[in-house]
Short mmCIF file of C-alpha atoms and ligand atoms in Angstrom, two decimals:
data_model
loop_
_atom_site.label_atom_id
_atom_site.label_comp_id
_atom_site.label_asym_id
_atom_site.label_seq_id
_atom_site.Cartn_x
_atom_site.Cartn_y
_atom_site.Cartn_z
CA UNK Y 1 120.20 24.69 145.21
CA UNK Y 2 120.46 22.31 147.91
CA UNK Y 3 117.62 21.46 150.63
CA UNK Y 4 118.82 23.39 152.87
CA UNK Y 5 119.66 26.75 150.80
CA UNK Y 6 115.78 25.90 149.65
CA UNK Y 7 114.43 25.99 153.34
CA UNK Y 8 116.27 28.95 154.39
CA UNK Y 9 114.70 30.82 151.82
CA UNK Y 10 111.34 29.59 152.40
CA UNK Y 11 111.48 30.96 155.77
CA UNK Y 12 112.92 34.29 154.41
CA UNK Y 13 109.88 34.44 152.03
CA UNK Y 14 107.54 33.84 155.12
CA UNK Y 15 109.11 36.28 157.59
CA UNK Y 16 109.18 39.17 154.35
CA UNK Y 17 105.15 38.51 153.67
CA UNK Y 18 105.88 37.02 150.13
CA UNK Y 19 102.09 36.50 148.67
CA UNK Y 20 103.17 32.91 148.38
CA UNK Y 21 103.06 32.42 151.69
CA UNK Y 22 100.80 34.92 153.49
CA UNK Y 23 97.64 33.25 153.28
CA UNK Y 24 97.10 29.91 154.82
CA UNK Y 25 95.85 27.29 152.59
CA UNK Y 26 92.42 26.72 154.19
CA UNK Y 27 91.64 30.42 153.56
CA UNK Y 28 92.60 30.84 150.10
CA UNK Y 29 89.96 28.21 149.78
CA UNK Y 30 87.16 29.64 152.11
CA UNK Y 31 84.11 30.93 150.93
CA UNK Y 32 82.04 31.52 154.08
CA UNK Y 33 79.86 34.60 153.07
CA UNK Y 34 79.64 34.64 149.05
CA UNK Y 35 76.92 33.54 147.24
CA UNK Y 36 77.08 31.48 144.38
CA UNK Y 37 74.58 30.80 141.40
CA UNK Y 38 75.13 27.76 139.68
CA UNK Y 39 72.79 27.18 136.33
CA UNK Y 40 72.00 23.69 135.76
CA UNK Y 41 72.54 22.78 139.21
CA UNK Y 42 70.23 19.98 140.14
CA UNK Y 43 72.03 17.46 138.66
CA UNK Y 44 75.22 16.39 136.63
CA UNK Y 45 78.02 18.64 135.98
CA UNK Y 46 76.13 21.27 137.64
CA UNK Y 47 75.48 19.17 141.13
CA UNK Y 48 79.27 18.74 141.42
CA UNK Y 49 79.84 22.17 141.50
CA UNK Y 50 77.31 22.69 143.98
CA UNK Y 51 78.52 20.33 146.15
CA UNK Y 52 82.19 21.57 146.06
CA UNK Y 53 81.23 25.46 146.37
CA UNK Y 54 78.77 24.78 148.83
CA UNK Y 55 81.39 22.61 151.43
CA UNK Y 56 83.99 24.98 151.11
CA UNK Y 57 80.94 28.10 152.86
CA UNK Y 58 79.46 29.62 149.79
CA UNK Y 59 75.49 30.15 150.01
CA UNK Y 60 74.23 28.48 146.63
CA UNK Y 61 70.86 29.65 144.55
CA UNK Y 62 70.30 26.02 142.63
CA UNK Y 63 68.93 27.44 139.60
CA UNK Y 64 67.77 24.56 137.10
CA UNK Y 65 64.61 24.18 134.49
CA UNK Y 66 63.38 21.11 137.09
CA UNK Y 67 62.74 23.13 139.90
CA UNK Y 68 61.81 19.67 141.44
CA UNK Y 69 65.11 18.16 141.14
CA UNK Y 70 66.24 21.38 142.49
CA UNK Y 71 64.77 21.71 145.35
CA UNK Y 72 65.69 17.96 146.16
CA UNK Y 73 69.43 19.39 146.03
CA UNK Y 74 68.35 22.53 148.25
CA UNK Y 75 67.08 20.34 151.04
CA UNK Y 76 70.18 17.87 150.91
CA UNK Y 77 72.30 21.13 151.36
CA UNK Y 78 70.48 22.80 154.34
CA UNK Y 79 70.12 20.04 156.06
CA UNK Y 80 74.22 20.51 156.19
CA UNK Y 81 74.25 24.04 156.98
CA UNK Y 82 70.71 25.96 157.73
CA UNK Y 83 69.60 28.43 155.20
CA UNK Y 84 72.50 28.33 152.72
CA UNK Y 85 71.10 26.97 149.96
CA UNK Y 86 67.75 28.25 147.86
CA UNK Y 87 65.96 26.74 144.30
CA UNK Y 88 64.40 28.47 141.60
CA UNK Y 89 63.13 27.35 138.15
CA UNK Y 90 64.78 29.12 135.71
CA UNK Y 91 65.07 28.77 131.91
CA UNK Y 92 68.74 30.64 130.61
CA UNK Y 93 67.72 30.90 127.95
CA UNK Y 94 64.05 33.61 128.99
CA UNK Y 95 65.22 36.77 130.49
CA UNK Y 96 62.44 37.44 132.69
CA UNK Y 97 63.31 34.15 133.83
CA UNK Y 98 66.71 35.18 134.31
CA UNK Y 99 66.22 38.28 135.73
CA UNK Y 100 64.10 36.39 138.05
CA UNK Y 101 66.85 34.33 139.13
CA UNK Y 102 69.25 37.41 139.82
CA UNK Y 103 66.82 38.81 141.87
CA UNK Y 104 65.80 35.83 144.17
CA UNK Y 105 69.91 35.53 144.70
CA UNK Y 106 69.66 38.99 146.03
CA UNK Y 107 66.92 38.84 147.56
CA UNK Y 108 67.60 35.44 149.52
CA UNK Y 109 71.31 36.19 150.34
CA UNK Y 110 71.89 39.84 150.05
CA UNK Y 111 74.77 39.70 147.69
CA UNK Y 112 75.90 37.64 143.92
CA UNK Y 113 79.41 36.51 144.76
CA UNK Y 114 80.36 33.99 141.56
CA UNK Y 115 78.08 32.93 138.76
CA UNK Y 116 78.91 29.44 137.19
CA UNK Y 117 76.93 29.41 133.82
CA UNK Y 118 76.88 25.46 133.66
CA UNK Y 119 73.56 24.81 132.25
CA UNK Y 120 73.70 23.69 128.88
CA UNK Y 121 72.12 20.77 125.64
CA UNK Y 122 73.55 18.66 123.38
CA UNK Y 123 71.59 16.87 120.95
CA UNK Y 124 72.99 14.55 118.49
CA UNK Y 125 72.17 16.54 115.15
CA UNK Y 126 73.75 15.39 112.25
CA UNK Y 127 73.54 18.25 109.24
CA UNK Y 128 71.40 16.11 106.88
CA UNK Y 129 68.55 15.85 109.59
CA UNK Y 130 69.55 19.21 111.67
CA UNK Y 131 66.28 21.89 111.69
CA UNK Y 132 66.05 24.97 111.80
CA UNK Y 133 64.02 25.13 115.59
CA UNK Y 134 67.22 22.74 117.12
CA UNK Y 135 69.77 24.46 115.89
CA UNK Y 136 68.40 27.93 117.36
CA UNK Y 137 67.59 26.37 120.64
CA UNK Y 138 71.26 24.84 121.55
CA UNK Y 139 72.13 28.42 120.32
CA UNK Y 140 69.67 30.09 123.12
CA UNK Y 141 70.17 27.58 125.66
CA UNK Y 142 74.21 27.66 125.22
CA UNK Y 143 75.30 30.79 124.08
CA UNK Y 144 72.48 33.21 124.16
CA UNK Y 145 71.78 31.81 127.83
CA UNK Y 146 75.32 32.65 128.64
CA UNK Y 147 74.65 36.49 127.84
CA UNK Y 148 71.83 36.80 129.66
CA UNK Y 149 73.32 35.20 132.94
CA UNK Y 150 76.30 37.06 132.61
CA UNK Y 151 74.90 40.26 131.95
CA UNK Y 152 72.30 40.35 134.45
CA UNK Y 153 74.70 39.22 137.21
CA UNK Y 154 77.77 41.50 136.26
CA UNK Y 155 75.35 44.51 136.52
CA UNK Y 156 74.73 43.24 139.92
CA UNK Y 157 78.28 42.53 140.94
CA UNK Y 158 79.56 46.33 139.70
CA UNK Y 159 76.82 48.01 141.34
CA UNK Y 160 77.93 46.71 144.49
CA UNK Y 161 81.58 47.28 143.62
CA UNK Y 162 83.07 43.97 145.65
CA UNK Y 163 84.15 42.13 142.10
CA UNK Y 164 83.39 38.78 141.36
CA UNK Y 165 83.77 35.71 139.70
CA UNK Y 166 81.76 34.14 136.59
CA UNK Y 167 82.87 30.52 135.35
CA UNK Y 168 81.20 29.55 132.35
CA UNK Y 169 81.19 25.41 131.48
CA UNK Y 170 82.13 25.25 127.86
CA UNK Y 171 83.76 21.80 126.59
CA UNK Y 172 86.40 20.44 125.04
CA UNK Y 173 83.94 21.10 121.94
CA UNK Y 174 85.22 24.81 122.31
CA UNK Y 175 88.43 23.95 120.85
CA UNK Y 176 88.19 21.18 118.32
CA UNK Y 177 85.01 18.76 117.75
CA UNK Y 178 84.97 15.46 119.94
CA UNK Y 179 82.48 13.31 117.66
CA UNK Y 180 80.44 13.86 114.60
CA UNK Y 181 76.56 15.52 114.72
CA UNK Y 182 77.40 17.81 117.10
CA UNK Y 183 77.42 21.12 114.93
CA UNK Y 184 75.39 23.18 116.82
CA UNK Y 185 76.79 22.52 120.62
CA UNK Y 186 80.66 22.89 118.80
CA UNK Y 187 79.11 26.56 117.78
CA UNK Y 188 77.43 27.38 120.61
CA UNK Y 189 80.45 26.03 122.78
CA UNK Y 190 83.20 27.90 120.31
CA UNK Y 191 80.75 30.92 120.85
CA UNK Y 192 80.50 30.47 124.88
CA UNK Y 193 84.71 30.52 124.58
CA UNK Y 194 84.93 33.94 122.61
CA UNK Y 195 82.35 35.26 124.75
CA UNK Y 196 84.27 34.37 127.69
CA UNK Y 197 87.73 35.92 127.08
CA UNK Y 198 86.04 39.16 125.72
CA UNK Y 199 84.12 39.27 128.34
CA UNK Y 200 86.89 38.51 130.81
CA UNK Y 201 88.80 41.82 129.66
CA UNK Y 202 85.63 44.02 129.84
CA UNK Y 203 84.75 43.39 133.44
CA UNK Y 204 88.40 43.05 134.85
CA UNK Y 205 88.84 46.47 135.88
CA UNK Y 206 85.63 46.17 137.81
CA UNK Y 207 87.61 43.07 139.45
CA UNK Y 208 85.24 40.50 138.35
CA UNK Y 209 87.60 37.56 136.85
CA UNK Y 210 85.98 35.61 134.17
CA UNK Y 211 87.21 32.38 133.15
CA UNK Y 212 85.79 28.76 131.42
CA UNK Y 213 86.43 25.20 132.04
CA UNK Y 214 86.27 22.68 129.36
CA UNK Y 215 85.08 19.37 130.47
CA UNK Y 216 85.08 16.72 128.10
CA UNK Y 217 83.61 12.65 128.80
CA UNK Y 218 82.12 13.25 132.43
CA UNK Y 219 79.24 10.74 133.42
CA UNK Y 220 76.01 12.78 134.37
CA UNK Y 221 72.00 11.94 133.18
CA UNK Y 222 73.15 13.73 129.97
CA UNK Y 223 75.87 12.20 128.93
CA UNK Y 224 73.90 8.51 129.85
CA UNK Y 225 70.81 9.64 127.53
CA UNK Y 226 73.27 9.92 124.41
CA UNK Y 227 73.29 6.13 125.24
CA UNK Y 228 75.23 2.86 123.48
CA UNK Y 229 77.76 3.09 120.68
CA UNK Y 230 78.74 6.89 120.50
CA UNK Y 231 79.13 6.83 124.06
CA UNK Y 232 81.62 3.89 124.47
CA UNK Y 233 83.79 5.04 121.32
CA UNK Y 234 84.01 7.79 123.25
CA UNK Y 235 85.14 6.46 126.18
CA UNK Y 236 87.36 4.44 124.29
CA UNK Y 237 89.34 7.41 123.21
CA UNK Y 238 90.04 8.70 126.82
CA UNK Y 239 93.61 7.88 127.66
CA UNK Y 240 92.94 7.86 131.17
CA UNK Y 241 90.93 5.06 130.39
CA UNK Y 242 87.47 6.08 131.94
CA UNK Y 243 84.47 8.92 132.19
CA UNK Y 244 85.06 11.47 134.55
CA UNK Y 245 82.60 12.63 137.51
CA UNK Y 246 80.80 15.42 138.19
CA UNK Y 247 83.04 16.38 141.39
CA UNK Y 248 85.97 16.32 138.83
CA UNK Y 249 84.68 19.18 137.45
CA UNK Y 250 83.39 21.08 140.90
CA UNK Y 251 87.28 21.06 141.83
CA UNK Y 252 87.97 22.89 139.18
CA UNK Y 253 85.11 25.38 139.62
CA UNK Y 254 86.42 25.65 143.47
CA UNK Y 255 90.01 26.53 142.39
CA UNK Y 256 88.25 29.51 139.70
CA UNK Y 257 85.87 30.70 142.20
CA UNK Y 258 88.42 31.06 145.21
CA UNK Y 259 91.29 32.65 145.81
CA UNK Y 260 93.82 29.32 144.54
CA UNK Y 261 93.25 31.41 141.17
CA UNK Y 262 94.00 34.59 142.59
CA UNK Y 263 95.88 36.08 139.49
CA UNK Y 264 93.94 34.05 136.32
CA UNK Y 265 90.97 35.41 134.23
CA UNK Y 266 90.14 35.00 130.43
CA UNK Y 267 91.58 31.60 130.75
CA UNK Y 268 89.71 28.01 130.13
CA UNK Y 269 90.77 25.32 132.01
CA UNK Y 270 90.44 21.62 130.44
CA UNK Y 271 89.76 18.76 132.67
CA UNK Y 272 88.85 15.43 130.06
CA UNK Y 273 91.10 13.14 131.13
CA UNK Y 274 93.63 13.68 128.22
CA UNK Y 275 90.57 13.13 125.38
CA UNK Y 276 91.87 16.30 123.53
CA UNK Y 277 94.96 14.71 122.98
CA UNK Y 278 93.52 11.51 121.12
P1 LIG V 1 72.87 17.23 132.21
O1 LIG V 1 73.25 15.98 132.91
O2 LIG V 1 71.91 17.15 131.07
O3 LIG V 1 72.34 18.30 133.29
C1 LIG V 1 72.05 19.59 132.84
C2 LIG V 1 71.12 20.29 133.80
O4 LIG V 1 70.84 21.59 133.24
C3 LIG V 1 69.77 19.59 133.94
O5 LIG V 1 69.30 19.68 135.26
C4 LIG V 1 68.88 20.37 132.98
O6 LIG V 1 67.50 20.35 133.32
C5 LIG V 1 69.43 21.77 133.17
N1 LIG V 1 69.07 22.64 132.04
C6 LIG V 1 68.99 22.31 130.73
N2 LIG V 1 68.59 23.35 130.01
C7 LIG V 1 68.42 24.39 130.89
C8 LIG V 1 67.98 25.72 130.76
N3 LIG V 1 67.60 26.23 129.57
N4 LIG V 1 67.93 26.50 131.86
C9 LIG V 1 68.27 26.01 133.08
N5 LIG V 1 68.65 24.73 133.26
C10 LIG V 1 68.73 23.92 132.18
O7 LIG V 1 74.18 17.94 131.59
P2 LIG V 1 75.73 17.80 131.99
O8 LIG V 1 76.31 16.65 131.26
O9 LIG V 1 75.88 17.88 133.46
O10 LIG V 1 76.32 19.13 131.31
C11 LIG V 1 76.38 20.36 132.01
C12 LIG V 1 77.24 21.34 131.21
O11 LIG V 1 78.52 20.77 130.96
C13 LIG V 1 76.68 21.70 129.83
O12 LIG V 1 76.92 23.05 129.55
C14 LIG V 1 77.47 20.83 128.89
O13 LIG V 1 77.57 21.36 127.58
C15 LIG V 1 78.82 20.82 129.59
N6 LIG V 1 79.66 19.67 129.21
C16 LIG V 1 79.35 18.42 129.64
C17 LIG V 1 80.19 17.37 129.28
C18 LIG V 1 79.93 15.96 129.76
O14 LIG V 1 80.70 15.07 129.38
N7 LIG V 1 78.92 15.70 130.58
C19 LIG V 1 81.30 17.59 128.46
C20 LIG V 1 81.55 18.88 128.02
C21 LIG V 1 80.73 19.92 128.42
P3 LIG V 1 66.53 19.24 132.60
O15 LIG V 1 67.05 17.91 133.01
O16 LIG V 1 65.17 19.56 133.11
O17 LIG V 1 66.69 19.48 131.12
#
């Protein structure tokens, strides 16, 4: 096809209403009037989301075990844009706590837009020294945490019939393991992926599109307490040659909670700098 052939039929598309073309860029993008609840939000992984969901409109409960730490975040954010932004201290793991959190959305905001389930451990555990108590709490922070945030906003978002989205922050440990000791977090994290696909076809017909992303080697507090040698063999394994940030990550949670993903749910989306392939 040559350039011109190409053009002429862009314009064709334009002047017909093709879907492709209807909806300028800025508003597929826009989310001026949702409200967003992003687990784990205070800091990390969680803070880039935040950040990105936050400049592109969205209203955003910060909903993080340091409720100190999150309300640091709240007051960077309405200082930006009065009242958008609210904290609570939650635990995803306690469902009063997060019924709690579901209802101070509602309450603050009058409506539960897009839920990113980002909060999330993991310990180093190696079998031979792995308890009982650890094992069972990556499980309830991880997976069990995931339920309980999904099912107390999804009741939410079909009772007031105007769909939704729910983005859940798995790993690239949901599809193959990235180091050794982490047995629990590769469960938990194989778990959150199951959960999110079955999910995703339960709640479609309600419209609420459910879908993952996979980071893998991002530089956050958590990643920095795993400290020293595991860390830079790591890092040595990424071919793109470095740790990815937070905001890496938030770009990919803006594309899943607007309308650039217009036609996607049950899917994961990997962002690790190539690690997987190593
Ligand atoms: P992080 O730096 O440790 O930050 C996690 C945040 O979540 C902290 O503010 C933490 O609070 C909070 N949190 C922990 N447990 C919670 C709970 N039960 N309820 C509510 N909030 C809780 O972690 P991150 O590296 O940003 O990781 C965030 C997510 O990305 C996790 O699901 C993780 O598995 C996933 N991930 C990260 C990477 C990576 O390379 N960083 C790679 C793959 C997947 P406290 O500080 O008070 O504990």
């Amino acid at each position: 096809m040559t350039a011109a052939c190409a053009l002429r039929r862009l314009h064709d598309m334009a002047r017909s209403g093709a879907p492709s073309l209807r909806t300028p860029l800025t508003e597929l993008i826009d989310l001026s009037g949702r409200t967003a609840i992003v687990t784990g939000g205070a800091m990390g992984i969680g803070l880039g989301i935040v950040g990105r969901l936050h400049e592109a409109g969205a209203s955003i409960l910060i909903a993080d075990l340091d409720l100190q730490a999150a309300e640091a975040v709240r007051e960077a954010l309405v200082e930006r844009r009065p009242g958008s932004a609210h904290a609570v201290g939650a635990d995803v793991s306690d469902p009063e706590s997060v019924e709690r959190m579901v209802s101070a959305a509602l309450e603050r905001f009058d409506s539960l837009d897009i839920l990113v389930n980002n909060a999330g451990i993991y310990p180093m555990a190696p079998l031979e020294k792995l308890d009982l108590s650890t094992f069972r709490h990556v499980i309830d922070v991880n997976l069990t945490g995931l339920y309980l945030c999904t099912k107390a906003a999804a009741e939410r978002m079909i009772a007031r019939g105007r769909g939704g989205r729910i983005i859940n922050v798995t790993s690239i440990d949901a599809l193959h393991p990235s180091m050794v000791g982490l047995a629990p977090y590769d469960a938990s994290k194989h778990g959150a992926w199951g959960f999110t696909k079955s999910v995703a076809l339960e709640l479609a017909p309600h419209r609420i599109w459910v879908n993952a992303i996979a980071p893998g080697g991002i530089a956050t507090p958590g990643t920095g307490d795993m400290g020293g040698e595991a860390l830079r063999e790591f890092e040595a394994q990424i071919p793109m040659g470095h740790m990815g940030d937070p905001d890496d990550i938030g770009r990919a949670a803006l594309y899943l909670a607007s309308e650039l993903s217009s036609y996607m749910t049950g899917a994961q989306i990997v962002v690790d700098g190539g690690r997987l392939l190593a």
